Tab-separated table of C-alpha atoms in Angstrom:
chain	number	residue	atom	x	y	z
W	1	MET	CA	5.139	-10.765	2.945
W	2	PRO	CA	2.552	-9.146	0.551
W	3	ASN	CA	2.322	-5.797	-0.615
W	4	GLN	CA	0.577	-3.933	2.825
W	5	PHE	CA	-0.958	-1.613	0.314
W	6	ALA	CA	-2.113	-4.126	-2.219
W	7	PRO	CA	-6.004	-4.730	-2.231
W	8	ARG	CA	-6.920	-8.556	-2.196
W	9	SER	CA	-7.305	-10.142	-5.776
W	10	ARG	CA	-10.901	-10.588	-5.222
W	11	LYS	CA	-13.873	-8.790	-4.662
W	12	VAL	CA	-15.981	-10.488	-1.565
W	13	ARG	CA	-15.091	-10.404	1.753
W	14	VAL	CA	-13.691	-13.015	4.402
W	15	LEU	CA	-15.040	-12.787	7.749
W	16	ALA	CA	-13.243	-15.023	10.443
W	17	THR	CA	-14.696	-15.697	13.683
W	18	LEU	CA	-12.043	-15.698	16.596
W	19	GLY	CA	-11.784	-18.026	19.725
W	20	PRO	CA	-9.724	-20.544	21.448
W	21	ALA	CA	-8.042	-21.723	18.281
W	22	SER	CA	-7.105	-17.921	17.278
W	23	SER	CA	-6.941	-15.831	19.972
W	24	SER	CA	-3.174	-14.995	19.944
W	25	PRO	CA	-1.933	-12.009	17.686
W	26	GLU	CA	0.285	-14.153	16.187
W	27	MET	CA	-2.304	-15.924	15.192
W	28	ILE	CA	-4.816	-13.472	14.149
W	29	ARG	CA	-2.133	-11.628	11.952
W	30	LYS	CA	-2.029	-15.053	9.859
W	31	LEU	CA	-5.647	-15.154	9.591
W	32	PHE	CA	-5.252	-11.660	7.900
W	33	MET	CA	-2.450	-12.543	5.804
W	34	ALA	CA	-4.437	-15.972	4.755
W	35	GLY	CA	-7.385	-13.554	3.357
W	36	ALA	CA	-9.272	-12.714	6.571
W	37	ASP	CA	-10.861	-9.296	5.704
W	38	ALA	CA	-12.927	-8.961	9.239
W	39	PHE	CA	-12.889	-10.476	12.347
W	40	ARG	CA	-15.781	-11.458	14.229
W	41	ILE	CA	-16.133	-11.647	18.302
W	42	ASN	CA	-18.755	-13.787	19.605
W	43	MET	CA	-20.010	-12.724	22.786
W	44	SER	CA	-22.067	-15.950	23.286
W	45	HIS	CA	-19.023	-17.167	24.646
W	46	GLY	CA	-16.321	-15.790	27.064
W	47	ALA	CA	-15.597	-13.079	29.485
W	48	HIS	CA	-14.904	-9.387	28.273
W	49	ALA	CA	-11.669	-9.559	29.704
W	50	ASP	CA	-11.104	-12.310	26.945
W	51	LYS	CA	-12.281	-10.087	24.124
W	52	GLU	CA	-9.974	-6.802	24.691
W	53	PRO	CA	-6.693	-8.676	23.719
W	54	LEU	CA	-8.441	-9.082	20.535
W	55	VAL	CA	-9.350	-5.936	19.673
W	56	LYS	CA	-5.926	-4.821	20.725
W	57	ALA	CA	-4.244	-7.234	18.334
W	58	ILE	CA	-6.555	-6.409	15.487
W	59	ARG	CA	-5.578	-2.542	16.178
W	60	ALA	CA	-2.031	-3.069	16.406
W	61	LEU	CA	-2.164	-4.991	13.083
W	62	GLU	CA	-4.132	-2.419	11.694
W	63	LYS	CA	-1.099	0.040	12.596
W	64	GLU	CA	1.417	-2.573	11.428
W	65	LEU	CA	-0.052	-2.815	8.050
W	66	GLY	CA	-0.852	0.255	7.281
W	67	ARG	CA	-4.927	-0.706	6.594
W	68	PRO	CA	-7.975	-0.294	8.006
W	69	SER	CA	-9.105	-3.441	9.875
W	70	THR	CA	-12.757	-4.511	10.560
W	71	ILE	CA	-14.335	-5.953	13.910
W	72	LEU	CA	-17.810	-7.162	14.312
W	73	PHE	CA	-19.378	-7.651	17.681
W	74	ASP	CA	-22.068	-10.334	17.404
W	75	LEU	CA	-24.397	-10.340	20.383
W	76	GLN	CA	-25.838	-13.533	21.877
W	77	GLY	CA	-29.590	-12.061	21.524
W	78	PRO	CA	-32.582	-14.022	23.625
W	79	LYS	CA	-31.415	-17.680	23.713
W	80	LEU	CA	-34.983	-19.798	24.822
W	81	ARG	CA	-34.050	-22.801	26.620
W	82	VAL	CA	-35.844	-25.088	28.647
W	83	GLY	CA	-35.054	-25.906	32.644
W	84	LYS	CA	-32.899	-28.858	34.242
W	85	PHE	CA	-33.894	-32.567	34.514
W	86	GLU	CA	-33.560	-34.716	38.121
W	87	GLU	CA	-31.270	-37.178	36.188
W	88	GLY	CA	-29.868	-34.326	34.070
W	89	LYS	CA	-31.293	-36.254	31.096
W	90	VAL	CA	-34.499	-37.649	29.549
W	91	PHE	CA	-36.090	-39.812	26.853
W	92	LEU	CA	-39.121	-38.452	25.027
W	93	GLU	CA	-41.108	-41.050	23.217
W	94	THR	CA	-42.884	-40.251	20.012
W	95	GLY	CA	-46.762	-39.677	20.420
W	96	GLN	CA	-46.452	-39.201	24.288
W	97	THR	CA	-47.834	-35.850	26.278
W	98	PHE	CA	-44.779	-33.695	27.384
W	99	VAL	CA	-45.632	-30.578	29.848
W	100	LEU	CA	-43.921	-27.034	29.617
W	101	ASP	CA	-44.541	-25.318	32.807
W	102	ARG	CA	-43.419	-22.462	35.400
W	103	ASP	CA	-42.366	-24.747	37.936
W	104	SER	CA	-38.459	-24.456	38.706
W	105	THR	CA	-38.748	-27.578	40.373
W	106	PRO	CA	-36.174	-30.601	38.329
W	107	GLY	CA	-38.067	-31.993	35.318
W	108	ASN	CA	-38.684	-35.724	34.284
W	109	ALA	CA	-39.871	-37.698	31.563
W	110	ASP	CA	-43.424	-35.970	31.785
W	111	ARG	CA	-42.503	-32.091	32.437
W	112	VAL	CA	-39.713	-29.716	32.475
W	113	GLU	CA	-39.635	-25.748	33.417
W	114	LEU	CA	-39.797	-23.149	30.665
W	115	PRO	CA	-38.389	-19.817	32.027
W	116	HIS	CA	-39.819	-17.601	29.088
W	117	LYS	CA	-43.250	-16.277	30.238
W	118	GLU	CA	-43.420	-14.515	27.171
W	119	ILE	CA	-43.999	-17.819	25.270
W	120	PHE	CA	-47.075	-18.814	27.045
W	121	ALA	CA	-48.927	-15.775	25.914
W	122	ALA	CA	-47.789	-15.954	22.424
W	123	LEU	CA	-48.532	-19.774	21.774
W	124	GLU	CA	-51.262	-20.778	19.777
W	125	ILE	CA	-52.603	-24.805	19.677
W	126	GLY	CA	-51.136	-26.505	16.485
W	127	ALA	CA	-47.996	-24.575	16.804
W	128	ARG	CA	-44.418	-26.456	16.827
W	129	LEU	CA	-41.968	-26.167	19.740
W	130	LEU	CA	-38.357	-27.364	18.748
W	131	LEU	CA	-35.754	-28.901	21.041
W	132	ASP	CA	-32.122	-29.328	20.860
W	133	ASP	CA	-31.703	-27.671	17.159
W	134	GLY	CA	-34.557	-29.272	16.185
W	135	LYS	CA	-34.134	-32.435	17.206
W	136	LEU	CA	-36.926	-32.675	18.884
W	137	VAL	CA	-40.674	-31.819	17.779
W	138	LEU	CA	-43.271	-30.781	20.466
W	139	ARG	CA	-46.949	-30.243	18.869
W	140	VAL	CA	-48.647	-27.783	21.119
W	141	SER	CA	-52.122	-29.450	22.022
W	142	GLY	CA	-53.167	-26.817	24.972
W	143	VAL	CA	-52.039	-23.613	26.048
W	144	GLU	CA	-52.588	-22.167	29.850
W	145	LYS	CA	-51.367	-19.412	31.816
W	146	ASP	CA	-48.473	-21.605	33.284
W	147	ARG	CA	-48.471	-24.465	31.170
W	148	ILE	CA	-48.068	-25.635	27.716
W	149	GLU	CA	-49.047	-29.443	26.945
W	150	THR	CA	-47.584	-30.535	23.796
W	151	LEU	CA	-47.804	-33.728	21.911
W	152	VAL	CA	-43.784	-35.366	21.257
W	153	GLU	CA	-44.221	-35.746	17.026
W	154	VAL	CA	-40.459	-36.413	16.902
W	155	GLY	CA	-39.014	-37.857	20.159
W	156	GLY	CA	-35.293	-38.449	21.392
W	157	ALA	CA	-32.724	-37.548	24.388
W	158	LEU	CA	-33.597	-34.433	25.846
W	159	SER	CA	-30.753	-33.162	28.552
W	160	ASN	CA	-30.381	-29.989	30.982
W	161	SER	CA	-30.869	-26.558	29.359
W	162	LYS	CA	-31.409	-27.647	25.791
W	163	GLY	CA	-32.450	-24.880	23.325
W	164	LEU	CA	-35.686	-23.978	22.447
W	165	ASN	CA	-37.184	-22.284	18.754
W	166	VAL	CA	-40.650	-21.213	18.095
W	167	PRO	CA	-40.731	-21.112	14.340
W	168	ASP	CA	-44.488	-20.786	14.162
W	169	VAL	CA	-45.250	-17.747	16.337
W	170	VAL	CA	-43.676	-14.070	16.909
W	171	VAL	CA	-42.636	-14.411	20.469
W	172	PRO	CA	-42.828	-10.621	22.447
W	173	MET	CA	-39.282	-10.630	23.492
W	174	ALA	CA	-37.015	-7.848	23.297
W	175	ALA	CA	-34.008	-8.703	20.991
W	176	LEU	CA	-31.589	-7.010	23.730
W	177	THR	CA	-31.779	-8.982	26.730
W	178	LYS	CA	-30.101	-7.522	29.572
W	179	LYS	CA	-26.779	-9.551	29.259
W	180	ASP	CA	-26.833	-8.081	25.359
W	181	ARG	CA	-27.254	-4.280	26.798
W	182	ILE	CA	-23.782	-5.070	28.863
W	183	ASP	CA	-22.085	-6.670	26.157
W	184	LEU	CA	-23.410	-3.867	23.438
W	185	ALA	CA	-22.096	-1.246	25.766
W	186	PHE	CA	-18.743	-2.894	26.338
W	187	ALA	CA	-18.462	-3.433	22.233
W	188	VAL	CA	-19.075	0.315	21.388
W	189	GLU	CA	-16.470	1.415	24.353
W	190	GLN	CA	-14.063	-0.887	22.653
W	191	GLY	CA	-14.657	0.770	19.038
W	192	ALA	CA	-16.745	-1.819	17.571
W	193	ASP	CA	-17.165	-1.136	13.575
W	194	TRP	CA	-20.112	-3.581	13.578
W	195	ILE	CA	-22.905	-4.485	15.846
W	196	ALA	CA	-24.640	-8.069	15.043
W	197	LEU	CA	-27.938	-8.520	16.139
W	198	SER	CA	-29.027	-12.097	16.916
W	199	PHE	CA	-32.774	-13.752	16.600
W	200	VAL	CA	-34.045	-10.162	14.777
W	201	GLN	CA	-37.916	-10.545	14.521
W	202	ARG	CA	-38.951	-7.136	13.365
W	203	PRO	CA	-37.748	-3.671	12.180
W	204	GLU	CA	-38.270	-2.631	16.146
W	205	ASP	CA	-35.385	-5.037	17.188
W	206	VAL	CA	-33.400	-3.095	14.668
W	207	ALA	CA	-34.572	0.707	15.776
W	208	GLU	CA	-34.076	-0.198	19.582
W	209	ALA	CA	-30.180	-1.295	19.026
W	210	ARG	CA	-29.706	1.791	16.521
W	211	ARG	CA	-30.847	3.951	19.528
W	212	LEU	CA	-28.731	2.504	21.718
W	213	ILE	CA	-25.386	2.608	19.763
W	214	GLY	CA	-26.026	5.997	18.935
W	215	GLY	CA	-24.391	5.997	15.451
W	216	LYS	CA	-20.791	4.678	17.345
W	217	ALA	CA	-21.280	1.400	15.149
W	218	ALA	CA	-23.048	0.209	12.035
W	219	VAL	CA	-25.431	-2.326	12.729
W	220	LEU	CA	-26.106	-5.755	11.010
W	221	ALA	CA	-29.220	-7.680	11.307
W	222	LYS	CA	-28.836	-11.580	11.536
W	223	ILE	CA	-31.731	-13.362	9.861
W	224	GLU	CA	-32.593	-16.438	11.289
W	225	LYS	CA	-36.122	-16.778	12.138
W	226	PRO	CA	-38.860	-16.906	9.925
W	227	ALA	CA	-40.857	-13.935	10.845
W	228	ALA	CA	-37.505	-11.767	9.932
W	229	VAL	CA	-37.897	-13.191	6.563
W	230	GLU	CA	-41.374	-12.119	6.304
W	231	ARG	CA	-40.671	-8.527	6.853
W	232	LEU	CA	-37.299	-8.629	5.441
W	233	GLU	CA	-37.429	-5.213	3.574
W	234	GLU	CA	-38.527	-3.401	6.622
W	235	ILE	CA	-35.547	-4.701	8.469
W	236	LEU	CA	-33.277	-3.838	5.888
W	237	GLU	CA	-34.258	-0.557	5.640
W	238	LEU	CA	-33.456	0.180	9.315
W	239	ALA	CA	-29.979	-2.008	9.515
W	240	ASP	CA	-26.673	-1.010	7.558
W	241	ALA	CA	-25.866	-4.680	6.479
W	242	VAL	CA	-28.026	-8.103	6.982
W	243	MET	CA	-26.505	-11.781	7.693
W	244	VAL	CA	-28.102	-15.327	6.697
W	245	ALA	CA	-27.518	-17.019	9.715
W	246	ARG	CA	-28.108	-20.236	8.658
W	247	GLY	CA	-28.046	-22.279	11.799
W	248	ASP	CA	-30.875	-21.180	13.616
W	249	LEU	CA	-32.783	-20.511	10.067
W	250	GLY	CA	-32.075	-24.387	9.261
W	251	VAL	CA	-33.810	-25.453	12.427
W	252	GLU	CA	-36.754	-23.558	12.000
W	253	LEU	CA	-37.359	-23.501	8.552
W	254	PRO	CA	-37.834	-27.109	6.366
W	255	PRO	CA	-33.903	-27.910	5.223
W	256	GLN	CA	-35.249	-27.883	1.710
W	257	GLN	CA	-36.257	-23.664	2.068
W	258	VAL	CA	-33.062	-22.509	3.452
W	259	PRO	CA	-31.257	-22.084	0.101
W	260	LEU	CA	-34.514	-20.378	-1.514
W	261	VAL	CA	-34.362	-17.834	1.709
W	262	GLN	CA	-30.559	-17.736	1.014
W	263	LYS	CA	-30.957	-16.481	-2.119
W	264	GLN	CA	-34.247	-14.285	-1.045
W	265	ILE	CA	-32.216	-12.467	1.485
W	266	VAL	CA	-28.824	-11.944	-0.393
W	267	GLU	CA	-31.232	-10.716	-3.785
W	268	THR	CA	-33.105	-8.219	-1.303
W	269	ALA	CA	-30.065	-7.034	0.297
W	270	ARG	CA	-28.075	-6.413	-2.980
W	271	ARG	CA	-31.436	-4.763	-4.162
W	272	MET	CA	-31.404	-2.087	-1.625
W	273	GLY	CA	-27.713	-1.626	-1.493
W	274	ARG	CA	-26.878	-2.906	2.061
W	275	PRO	CA	-24.102	-5.910	2.507
W	276	VAL	CA	-24.839	-9.148	3.030
W	277	VAL	CA	-22.850	-12.177	4.661
W	278	VAL	CA	-23.762	-15.681	4.235
W	279	ALA	CA	-22.679	-17.348	7.327
W	280	THR	CA	-22.855	-21.094	9.232
W	281	GLN	CA	-21.265	-24.276	8.370
W	282	MET	CA	-19.553	-22.943	5.546
W	283	LEU	CA	-16.559	-25.178	5.890
W	284	GLU	CA	-17.801	-27.404	8.605
W	285	SER	CA	-15.591	-30.123	8.174
W	286	MET	CA	-12.464	-28.014	8.550
W	287	ILE	CA	-12.843	-28.452	12.262
W	288	VAL	CA	-11.165	-31.308	11.957
W	289	SER	CA	-10.297	-31.851	8.992
W	290	PRO	CA	-7.292	-29.678	6.473
W	291	SER	CA	-9.763	-30.273	3.752
W	292	PRO	CA	-13.163	-29.503	3.094
W	293	THR	CA	-15.716	-31.825	1.494
W	294	ARG	CA	-16.603	-31.162	-2.320
W	295	ALA	CA	-20.049	-29.693	-1.282
W	296	GLU	CA	-18.937	-27.503	1.068
W	297	VAL	CA	-16.715	-25.757	-1.520
W	298	SER	CA	-20.010	-25.601	-3.663
W	299	ASP	CA	-21.455	-24.026	-1.190
W	300	VAL	CA	-19.665	-21.062	-0.369
W	301	ALA	CA	-19.267	-20.819	-4.723
W	302	THR	CA	-22.755	-20.706	-4.817
W	303	ALA	CA	-22.640	-17.778	-2.263
W	304	ILE	CA	-20.322	-15.828	-4.124
W	305	TYR	CA	-22.024	-16.377	-7.728
W	306	ASP	CA	-25.133	-14.982	-5.986
W	307	GLY	CA	-23.080	-11.809	-5.062
W	308	ALA	CA	-22.934	-12.134	-1.558
W	309	ASP	CA	-20.623	-9.065	-0.118
W	310	ALA	CA	-19.372	-11.869	2.539
W	311	ILE	CA	-18.796	-15.192	3.623
W	312	MET	CA	-18.144	-15.883	7.248
W	313	LEU	CA	-16.560	-18.941	9.170
W	314	SER	CA	-17.576	-19.757	12.582
W	315	ALA	CA	-16.043	-22.677	14.524
W	316	GLU	CA	-13.981	-23.051	11.804
W	317	SER	CA	-11.576	-20.426	12.610
W	318	ALA	CA	-12.581	-19.550	16.340
W	319	ALA	CA	-12.446	-23.438	17.655
W	320	GLY	CA	-10.934	-25.831	14.608
W	321	ALA	CA	-7.879	-27.604	14.419
W	322	TRP	CA	-7.103	-25.894	10.989
W	323	PRO	CA	-8.210	-21.851	11.498
W	324	GLU	CA	-5.577	-20.589	8.743
W	325	GLU	CA	-6.281	-23.291	6.335
W	326	SER	CA	-9.829	-22.618	6.503
W	327	VAL	CA	-9.367	-19.125	5.906
W	328	SER	CA	-6.607	-19.884	2.986
W	329	MET	CA	-9.584	-22.334	1.558
W	330	MET	CA	-12.173	-19.326	1.684
W	331	ASP	CA	-9.639	-17.539	-0.290
W	332	ARG	CA	-8.882	-19.894	-2.958
W	333	ILE	CA	-12.489	-20.761	-3.620
W	334	ALA	CA	-13.132	-16.778	-4.219
W	335	ILE	CA	-10.419	-15.991	-6.505
W	336	ALA	CA	-11.288	-19.371	-8.381
W	337	VAL	CA	-15.147	-18.358	-8.442
W	338	GLU	CA	-14.434	-14.745	-9.641
W	339	ASN	CA	-11.817	-15.732	-12.363
W	340	ASP	CA	-14.450	-17.904	-14.029
W	341	PRO	CA	-15.435	-16.575	-17.373
W	342	GLY	CA	-19.148	-16.859	-16.505
W	343	TYR	CA	-19.159	-15.281	-12.950
W	344	LYS	CA	-20.113	-12.020	-14.477
W	345	ALA	CA	-23.135	-12.929	-15.885
W	346	ARG	CA	-24.438	-15.002	-13.069
W	347	LEU	CA	-23.408	-12.121	-10.515
W	348	HIS	CA	-25.798	-9.800	-12.628
W	349	PHE	CA	-28.842	-12.184	-12.516
W	350	THR	CA	-29.883	-9.759	-9.723
W	351	GLN	CA	-31.278	-6.326	-10.931
W	352	THR	CA	-29.861	-3.768	-8.911
W	353	LEU	CA	-31.820	-0.555	-10.417
W	354	PRO	CA	-31.078	2.876	-9.575
W	355	ASP	CA	-33.061	5.335	-7.114
W	356	PRO	CA	-33.785	8.437	-9.087
W	357	THR	CA	-30.736	10.357	-7.373
W	358	THR	CA	-27.773	11.678	-8.829
W	359	ALA	CA	-25.379	9.621	-6.918
W	360	ASP	CA	-27.175	6.430	-7.849
W	361	ALA	CA	-27.019	7.458	-11.599
W	362	LEU	CA	-23.612	8.448	-11.460
W	363	SER	CA	-22.571	5.417	-10.048
W	364	GLU	CA	-24.696	2.992	-12.219
W	365	ALA	CA	-22.233	4.865	-14.869
W	366	ALA	CA	-19.333	4.637	-13.468
W	367	LYS	CA	-19.748	0.897	-13.902
W	368	GLU	CA	-20.845	1.280	-17.459
W	369	ILE	CA	-17.974	3.534	-18.351
W	370	ALA	CA	-15.516	1.428	-16.450
W	371	GLU	CA	-16.065	-1.636	-18.688
W	372	THR	CA	-16.525	0.421	-22.154
W	373	ILE	CA	-13.176	1.983	-21.723
W	374	SER	CA	-11.554	-0.944	-19.870
W	375	ALA	CA	-10.513	1.457	-17.154
W	376	ALA	CA	-8.450	-0.070	-14.532
W	377	ALA	CA	-10.255	1.081	-11.461
W	378	ILE	CA	-13.091	3.053	-9.520
W	379	ILE	CA	-11.879	5.667	-7.470
W	380	CYS	CA	-14.553	7.037	-4.697
W	381	PHE	CA	-13.985	9.789	-2.365
W	382	THR	CA	-16.440	9.367	0.520
W	383	ASN	CA	-17.249	10.840	4.138
W	384	SER	CA	-19.819	8.296	5.038
W	385	GLY	CA	-19.416	5.434	2.720
W	386	ALA	CA	-22.577	6.041	0.995
W	387	SER	CA	-21.177	6.418	-2.387
W	388	ALA	CA	-18.894	3.124	-2.054
W	389	ARG	CA	-21.893	1.501	-0.979
W	390	ARG	CA	-23.866	2.918	-4.061
W	391	ILE	CA	-21.353	1.799	-6.532
W	392	ALA	CA	-20.462	-1.690	-4.520
W	393	ARG	CA	-24.191	-2.600	-5.266
W	394	ASP	CA	-23.832	-2.170	-9.301
W	395	ARG	CA	-20.619	-4.950	-8.739
W	396	PRO	CA	-18.256	-3.401	-11.447
W	397	SER	CA	-16.026	-5.414	-12.997
W	398	VAL	CA	-12.929	-3.278	-11.787
W	399	PRO	CA	-11.263	-2.544	-8.109
W	400	LEU	CA	-13.150	-0.121	-6.379
W	401	LEU	CA	-10.334	2.577	-4.268
W	402	VAL	CA	-12.093	4.155	-1.585
W	403	LEU	CA	-10.722	7.510	-0.779
W	404	THR	CA	-11.940	8.679	3.030
W	405	PRO	CA	-10.918	11.331	5.842
W	406	ASN	CA	-12.804	9.438	8.321
W	407	GLU	CA	-11.232	6.310	9.994
W	408	GLN	CA	-14.703	4.737	11.122
W	409	THR	CA	-16.098	4.897	7.784
W	410	ALA	CA	-12.799	3.032	6.451
W	411	ARG	CA	-13.341	0.033	9.184
W	412	ARG	CA	-16.998	-0.346	8.553
W	413	LEU	CA	-16.238	-0.920	4.607
W	414	GLY	CA	-14.666	-4.275	5.531
W	415	LEU	CA	-17.690	-5.906	4.773
W	416	LEU	CA	-18.328	-4.421	1.597
W	417	TRP	CA	-17.941	-6.328	-1.662
W	418	GLY	CA	-14.969	-5.150	-3.547
W	419	ALA	CA	-14.190	-2.330	-1.932
W	420	HIS	CA	-10.525	-1.005	-0.645
W	421	ALA	CA	-10.576	1.637	1.499
W	422	VAL	CA	-7.997	4.034	2.572
W	423	ILE	CA	-7.605	6.644	5.267
W	424	THR	CA	-6.593	9.956	3.883
W	425	LYS	CA	-6.683	13.770	3.998
W	426	ASP	CA	-9.710	15.128	2.382
W	427	VAL	CA	-9.290	17.579	-0.637
W	428	SER	CA	-10.633	20.799	-1.674
W	429	ASN	CA	-10.390	21.500	-5.152
W	430	PHE	CA	-10.745	19.588	-8.153
W	431	GLU	CA	-7.035	19.641	-9.259
W	432	GLU	CA	-6.138	18.135	-5.786
W	433	MET	CA	-8.598	15.502	-6.149
W	434	VAL	CA	-7.588	14.391	-9.736
W	435	ALA	CA	-3.638	14.098	-8.333
W	436	LYS	CA	-4.398	12.383	-5.522
W	437	SER	CA	-6.631	10.001	-7.436
W	438	LYS	CA	-3.649	9.092	-9.843
W	439	ARG	CA	-1.226	8.915	-6.759
W	440	MET	CA	-3.354	6.420	-4.923
W	441	ALA	CA	-4.170	4.025	-7.698
W	442	LEU	CA	-0.409	3.505	-8.416
W	443	ARG	CA	0.726	3.190	-4.678
W	444	HIS	CA	-1.616	0.972	-4.248
W	445	GLY	CA	-1.409	-1.150	-7.271
W	446	ILE	CA	-4.343	-0.647	-8.860
W	447	ALA	CA	-3.857	1.064	-11.871
W	448	LYS	CA	-0.128	1.663	-13.575
W	449	SER	CA	1.227	4.031	-16.145
W	450	GLY	CA	-0.658	4.507	-19.404
W	451	GLU	CA	-4.601	2.933	-17.741
W	452	LYS	CA	-7.277	5.006	-17.025
W	453	ILE	CA	-9.328	5.667	-13.600
W	454	ILE	CA	-12.449	6.861	-12.951
W	455	ILE	CA	-12.892	9.146	-10.286
W	456	MET	CA	-16.271	9.794	-8.413
W	457	ALA	CA	-16.823	12.640	-6.254
W	458	GLY	CA	-19.044	15.479	-4.684
W	459	VAL	CA	-18.688	19.027	-5.085
W	460	PRO	CA	-18.363	21.364	-2.707
W	461	PHE	CA	-15.483	18.688	-1.457
W	462	GLY	CA	-16.200	17.756	1.970
W	463	THR	CA	-19.583	18.037	2.057
W	464	PRO	CA	-21.592	14.858	2.906
W	465	GLY	CA	-24.288	13.601	0.188
W	466	SER	CA	-23.038	15.742	-2.497
W	467	THR	CA	-21.993	12.986	-5.104
W	468	ASN	CA	-22.299	14.993	-8.336
W	469	MET	CA	-19.153	14.243	-10.195
W	470	LEU	CA	-17.709	11.597	-12.475
W	471	HIS	CA	-13.953	12.257	-14.058
W	472	VAL	CA	-12.055	9.933	-16.339
W	473	GLN	CA	-8.260	10.078	-16.036
W	474	ARG	CA	-4.977	8.465	-17.648
W	475	LEU	CA	-2.220	8.230	-15.843
W	476	THR	CA	1.472	8.991	-16.718
W	477	GLY	CA	3.307	6.648	-14.402
W	478	LYS	CA	5.328	9.722	-13.088
W	479	GLU	CA	2.462	11.338	-10.554
W	480	LEU	CA	4.619	9.804	-7.433
W	481	GLU	CA	7.311	11.481	-8.260
W	482	GLY	CA	8.088	14.169	-5.287
W	483	HIS	CA	5.210	12.652	-3.335
W	484	ASN	CA	6.154	10.338	-0.502
W	485	SER	CA	2.728	9.935	1.248
W	486	ASP	CA	-0.831	11.472	1.407
């Protein structure tokens, strides 16, 4: 077993979705050992009773290994669907007229129920409706209070309850459905570290979730609608992190636009100092195959070169035949990319200019000093995690050891690029800060005798938002003598 105290040998994080293929404590442990830094629990599938054992297994692993665990609950969001058909399925011909209405009578090849009244008020003539993940395309030719007439532009088979996407308008629906609110309360009760919001359209969606969560978990906004891309900076002002959710984003946007939007979201999030996750179909073929395609490997590598904080596995780890191997492959791709001599230059294509604050100035200075003096690591004392996020935003070339007395903060940092969080008692004076930094650097294997470390903290100690100090120290290698724990 690897040293439980040692940080990962790469800085990008791996977020693994749990599901039928990875629900046992044994498999969850295997996924962690293979490289999973955080675990996603998808609330679109299964009952609450299925989720509780997952949380218990993750927290038990945290206790066993002595390192914080990170749990993200992903809410389903307002999934739009058509009604049912008399025969269970119809075939729509390209060029025909097709009607969506409020009549609950089973549909046929001419019409079907659309049980979402908000869409009728929002649609305009000329807007597109995408069915079954974009396989069918309808163009709105007429709109009434309870009836939408469309022209079928791309036909095909359509069966009961297939999904509907409305890419051209903002639908006035709350981001949180009744189910989401129930699931949100459950997630908070279970001690979720992150709550992911699906189908965010506007900043108000994030504000509503924050109000309900009440600071008990961090908020991640999933960007999967064009409307959210248009208001990205406003959404990021309110969210703690963001996800490039390429599934529905790839349905609502032309395929060739998705890579451009992905880079835009990653760059904006990095510039604003918010962790960014790239997700969906990263190693899709590993659902059934023990090895990915070369194109998938390249896709994962591109996200890492762009500077994403985390890369995510969906069905690959949740329902596939090779969950452990999928995580291991992510881990190996990340290590290979980060060992590329050209990685650093590519990583800094995105400029992350500091805000005019003492903390931002010190964070940027820490990165520069680390490279100038060839320091082994940057050590950051933080209560809220804000200092760690500032340092990570600059993507330093050395490991970042985050020391915090706050268990909640340590767990949330599982999605932050390069951060290795340790829960430890706070310090009360300068000498104690230096001594603890040296011991932790040795104990966690990020520095050794004779190497220099950079320490970043705030005085007075224990005061949130007081980061105002940068200090360089050299290790003698004897700092652990007489100290068994911290």
